[in-house]
Coordinates of C-alpha atoms in Angstrom, one line a residue:
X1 CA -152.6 46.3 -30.5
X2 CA -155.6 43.8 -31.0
X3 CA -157.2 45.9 -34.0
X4 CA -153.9 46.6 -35.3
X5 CA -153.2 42.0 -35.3
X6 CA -156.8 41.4 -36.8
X7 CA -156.5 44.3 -39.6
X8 CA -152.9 42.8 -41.0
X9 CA -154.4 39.7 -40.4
X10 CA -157.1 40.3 -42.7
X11 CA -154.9 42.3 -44.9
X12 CA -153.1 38.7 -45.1
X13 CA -155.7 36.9 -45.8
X14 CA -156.9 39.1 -49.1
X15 CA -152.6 38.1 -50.4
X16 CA -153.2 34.5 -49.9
X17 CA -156.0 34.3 -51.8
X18 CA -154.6 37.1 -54.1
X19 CA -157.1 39.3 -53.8
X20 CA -157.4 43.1 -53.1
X21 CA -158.0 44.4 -49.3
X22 CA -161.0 45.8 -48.4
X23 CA -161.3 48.8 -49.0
X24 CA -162.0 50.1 -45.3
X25 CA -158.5 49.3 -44.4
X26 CA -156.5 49.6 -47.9
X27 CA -155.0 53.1 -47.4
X28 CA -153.2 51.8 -44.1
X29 CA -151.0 49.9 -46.3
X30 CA -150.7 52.4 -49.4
X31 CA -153.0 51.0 -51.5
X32 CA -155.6 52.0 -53.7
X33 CA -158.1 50.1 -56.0
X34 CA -159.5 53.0 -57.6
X35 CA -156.4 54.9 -58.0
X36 CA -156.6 57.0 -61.0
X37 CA -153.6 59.3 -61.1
X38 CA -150.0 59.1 -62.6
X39 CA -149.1 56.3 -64.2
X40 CA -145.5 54.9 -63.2
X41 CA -143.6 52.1 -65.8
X42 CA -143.5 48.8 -64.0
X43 CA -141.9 47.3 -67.2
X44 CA -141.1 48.0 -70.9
X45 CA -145.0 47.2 -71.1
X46 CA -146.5 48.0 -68.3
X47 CA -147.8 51.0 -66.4
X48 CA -149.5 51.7 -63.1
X49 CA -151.2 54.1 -61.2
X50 CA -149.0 54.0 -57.3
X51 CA -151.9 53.0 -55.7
X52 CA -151.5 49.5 -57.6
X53 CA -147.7 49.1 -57.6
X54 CA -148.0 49.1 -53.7
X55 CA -150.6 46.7 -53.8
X56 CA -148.0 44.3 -56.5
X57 CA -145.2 45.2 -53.7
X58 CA -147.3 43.8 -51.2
X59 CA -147.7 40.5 -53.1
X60 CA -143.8 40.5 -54.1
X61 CA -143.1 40.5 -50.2
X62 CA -146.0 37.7 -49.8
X63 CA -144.1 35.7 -52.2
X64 CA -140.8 36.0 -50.7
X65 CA -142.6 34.3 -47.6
X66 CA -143.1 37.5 -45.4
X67 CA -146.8 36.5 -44.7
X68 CA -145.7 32.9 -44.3
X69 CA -147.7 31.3 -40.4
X70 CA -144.0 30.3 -40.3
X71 CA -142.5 33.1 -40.1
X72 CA -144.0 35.3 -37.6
X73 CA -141.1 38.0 -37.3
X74 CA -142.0 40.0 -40.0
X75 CA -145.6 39.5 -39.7
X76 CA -145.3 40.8 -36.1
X77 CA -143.1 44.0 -36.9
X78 CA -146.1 44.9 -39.6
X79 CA -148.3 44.8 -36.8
X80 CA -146.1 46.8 -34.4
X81 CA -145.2 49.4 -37.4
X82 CA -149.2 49.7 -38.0
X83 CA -150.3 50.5 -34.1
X84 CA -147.4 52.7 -33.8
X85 CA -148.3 54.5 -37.1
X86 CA -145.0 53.6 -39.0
X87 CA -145.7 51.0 -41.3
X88 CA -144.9 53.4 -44.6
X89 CA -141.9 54.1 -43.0
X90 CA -141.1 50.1 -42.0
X91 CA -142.2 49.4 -45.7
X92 CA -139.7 51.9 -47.3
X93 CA -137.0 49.7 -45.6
X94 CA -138.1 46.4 -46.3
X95 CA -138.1 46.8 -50.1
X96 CA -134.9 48.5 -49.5
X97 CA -133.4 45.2 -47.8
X98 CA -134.7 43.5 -50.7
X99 CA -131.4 42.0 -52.9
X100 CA -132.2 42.9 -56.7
X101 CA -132.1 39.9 -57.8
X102 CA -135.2 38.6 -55.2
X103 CA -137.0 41.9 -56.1
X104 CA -139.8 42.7 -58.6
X105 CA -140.4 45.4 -61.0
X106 CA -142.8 46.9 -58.5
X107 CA -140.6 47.0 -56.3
X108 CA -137.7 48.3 -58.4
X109 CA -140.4 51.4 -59.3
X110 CA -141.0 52.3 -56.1
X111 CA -137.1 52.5 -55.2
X112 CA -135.9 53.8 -58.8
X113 CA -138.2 56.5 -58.9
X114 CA -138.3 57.2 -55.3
X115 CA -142.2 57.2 -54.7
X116 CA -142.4 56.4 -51.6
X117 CA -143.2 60.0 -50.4
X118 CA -146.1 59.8 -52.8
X119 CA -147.9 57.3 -51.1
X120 CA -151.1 58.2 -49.2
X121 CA -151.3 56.1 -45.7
X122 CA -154.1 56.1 -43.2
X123 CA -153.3 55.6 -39.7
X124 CA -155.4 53.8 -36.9
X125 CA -156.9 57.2 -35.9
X126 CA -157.6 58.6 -39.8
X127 CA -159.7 55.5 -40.8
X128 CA -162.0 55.4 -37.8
X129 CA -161.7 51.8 -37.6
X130 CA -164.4 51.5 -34.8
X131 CA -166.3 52.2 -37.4
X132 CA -169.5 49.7 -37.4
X133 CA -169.0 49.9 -41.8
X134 CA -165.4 48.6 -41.0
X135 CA -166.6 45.1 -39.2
X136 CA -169.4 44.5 -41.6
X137 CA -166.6 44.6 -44.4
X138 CA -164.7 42.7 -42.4
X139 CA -167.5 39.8 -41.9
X140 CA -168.4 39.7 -45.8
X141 CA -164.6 39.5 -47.0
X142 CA -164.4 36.0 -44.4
X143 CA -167.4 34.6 -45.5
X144 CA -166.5 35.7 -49.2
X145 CA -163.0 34.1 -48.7
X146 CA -164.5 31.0 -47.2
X147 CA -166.9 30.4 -49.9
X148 CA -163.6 30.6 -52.1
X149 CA -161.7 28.1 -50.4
X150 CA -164.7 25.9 -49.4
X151 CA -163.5 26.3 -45.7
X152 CA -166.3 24.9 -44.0
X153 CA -165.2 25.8 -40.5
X154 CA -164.8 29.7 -41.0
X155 CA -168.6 29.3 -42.5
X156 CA -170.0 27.6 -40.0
X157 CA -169.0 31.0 -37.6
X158 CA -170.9 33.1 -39.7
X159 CA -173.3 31.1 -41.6
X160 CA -176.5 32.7 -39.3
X161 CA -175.4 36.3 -40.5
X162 CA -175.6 35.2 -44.1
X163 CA -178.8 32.9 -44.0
X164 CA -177.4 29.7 -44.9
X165 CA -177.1 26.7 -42.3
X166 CA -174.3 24.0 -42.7
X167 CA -175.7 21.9 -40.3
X168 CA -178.6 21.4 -43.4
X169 CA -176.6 19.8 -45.4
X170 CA -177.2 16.1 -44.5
X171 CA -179.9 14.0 -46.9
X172 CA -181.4 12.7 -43.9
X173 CA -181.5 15.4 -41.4
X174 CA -185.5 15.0 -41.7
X175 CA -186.0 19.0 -42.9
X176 CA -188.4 20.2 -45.7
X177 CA -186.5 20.2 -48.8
X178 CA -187.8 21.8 -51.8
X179 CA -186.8 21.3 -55.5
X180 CA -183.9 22.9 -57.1
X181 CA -184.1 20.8 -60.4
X182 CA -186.6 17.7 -61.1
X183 CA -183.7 15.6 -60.3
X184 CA -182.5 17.5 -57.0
X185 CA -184.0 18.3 -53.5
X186 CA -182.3 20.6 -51.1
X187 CA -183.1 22.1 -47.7
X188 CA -183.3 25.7 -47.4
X189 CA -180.1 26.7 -45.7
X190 CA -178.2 24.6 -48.7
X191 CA -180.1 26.4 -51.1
X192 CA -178.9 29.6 -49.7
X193 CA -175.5 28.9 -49.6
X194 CA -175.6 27.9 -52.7
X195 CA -177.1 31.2 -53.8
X196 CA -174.3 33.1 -52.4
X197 CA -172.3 30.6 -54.4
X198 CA -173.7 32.1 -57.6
X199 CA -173.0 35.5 -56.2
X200 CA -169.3 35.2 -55.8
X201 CA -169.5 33.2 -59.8
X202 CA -171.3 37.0 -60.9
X203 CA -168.6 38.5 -59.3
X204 CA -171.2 40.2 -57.0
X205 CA -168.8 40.1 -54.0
X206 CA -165.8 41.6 -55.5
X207 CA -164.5 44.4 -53.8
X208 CA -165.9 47.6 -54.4
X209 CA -168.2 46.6 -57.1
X210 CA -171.8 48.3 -56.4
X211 CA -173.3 45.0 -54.8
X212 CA -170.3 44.8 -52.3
X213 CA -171.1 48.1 -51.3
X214 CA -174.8 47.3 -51.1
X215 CA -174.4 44.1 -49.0
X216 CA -172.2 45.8 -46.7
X217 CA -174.5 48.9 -46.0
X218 CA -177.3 45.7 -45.5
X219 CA -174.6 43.9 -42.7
X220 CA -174.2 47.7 -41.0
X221 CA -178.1 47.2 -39.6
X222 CA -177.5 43.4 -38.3
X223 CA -174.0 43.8 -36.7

């Protein structure tokens, strides 16, 4: 049950901050960034692979407050439905519950064309989640989503892992500090963080691009 509360909690934690899973754990909730297949009408405009429309149902039920810290119900019957290898079948349900006029078009595809048999789900056992490629993704989408929000807490946990050292970042710590711009002298660990800064403004930590993949595969010989 523990792997089962810290995947949906991470799985949580890519809605908030609207963002897609990563991709080591996607397929347990139906989802699929690189979905390429048939192509299902959302809206008059709009079509999308299913892969995606799961991912947009997700973030219609995030919105209606089912990921909510104060509303724990639901968040603990995801968790329950993903240990016990059920949560396609507890998902089916909860966009059924849905009243039409809270729902979204995703939703409405899913029920209106009945896809819900077309969607692929991993289970526990099928994604190998002991995997040590698994908890190195997981440790780059935290510090990823920490840089984003600026959380300084969650980067102090993991700032070693990454190279960068918060507790640098007073002027008068007495460390070496070395020249940024004429104007501005930093210590090393600030510099770093800020370098991972630029990363995330190159996009270089968005899931699934080439240097996500790459940073991972780096984290898999460290952790």
């Amino acid at each position: 049950m523990e792997i089962a509360e810290k995947i949906v909690s991470s799985f949580r934690r890519s809605l908030i901050d609207d963002l897609y899973p990563p991709e080591s754990i996607e397929q347990m909730f139906g989802v699929s960034v690189n979905d390429n297949g048939e192509r299902y009408s959302v809206s008059d405009r709009t079509r999308m692979p299913i892969g995606h429309i799961v991912f947009n149902a997700w973030m219609s039920l995030k919105l209606l407050g089912d990921f909510d810290e104060t509303n724990p119900q639901i968040f603990n019957e995801i968790i329950k439905a993903l240990h016990g290898n059920s949560l396609g079948e507890w998902f089916e349900k909860r966009l059924r519950r849905i009243p039409e006029r809270a729902s979204s078009g995703y939703i409405r595809c899913l029920i209106n064309n009945n896809l819900f048999d077309k969607i692929e789900w991993k289970t526990l056992e099928t994604a190998e989640l002991v995997s040590k490629y698994y908890f190195a993704e997981i440790l780059l989408c935290e510090f990823r989503d920490a840089l984003i929000s600026y959380n300084v807490f969650e980067l102090r946990a993991n700032e070693q892992t990454f190279g960068e050292s918060l507790s640098r970042y007073s002027s008068s710590d007495g460390r070496e500090k070395f020249s940024v711009t004429p104007e501005i002298c930093m210590p090393i660990g600030f510099i770093v963080f800020n370098a991972w800064v630029s990363l995330k403004y190159n996009n270089d930590l968005v899931t699934g691009s080439r240097s996500y993949k790459e940073i991972i595969e780096a984290l898999n010989e460290i952790v």
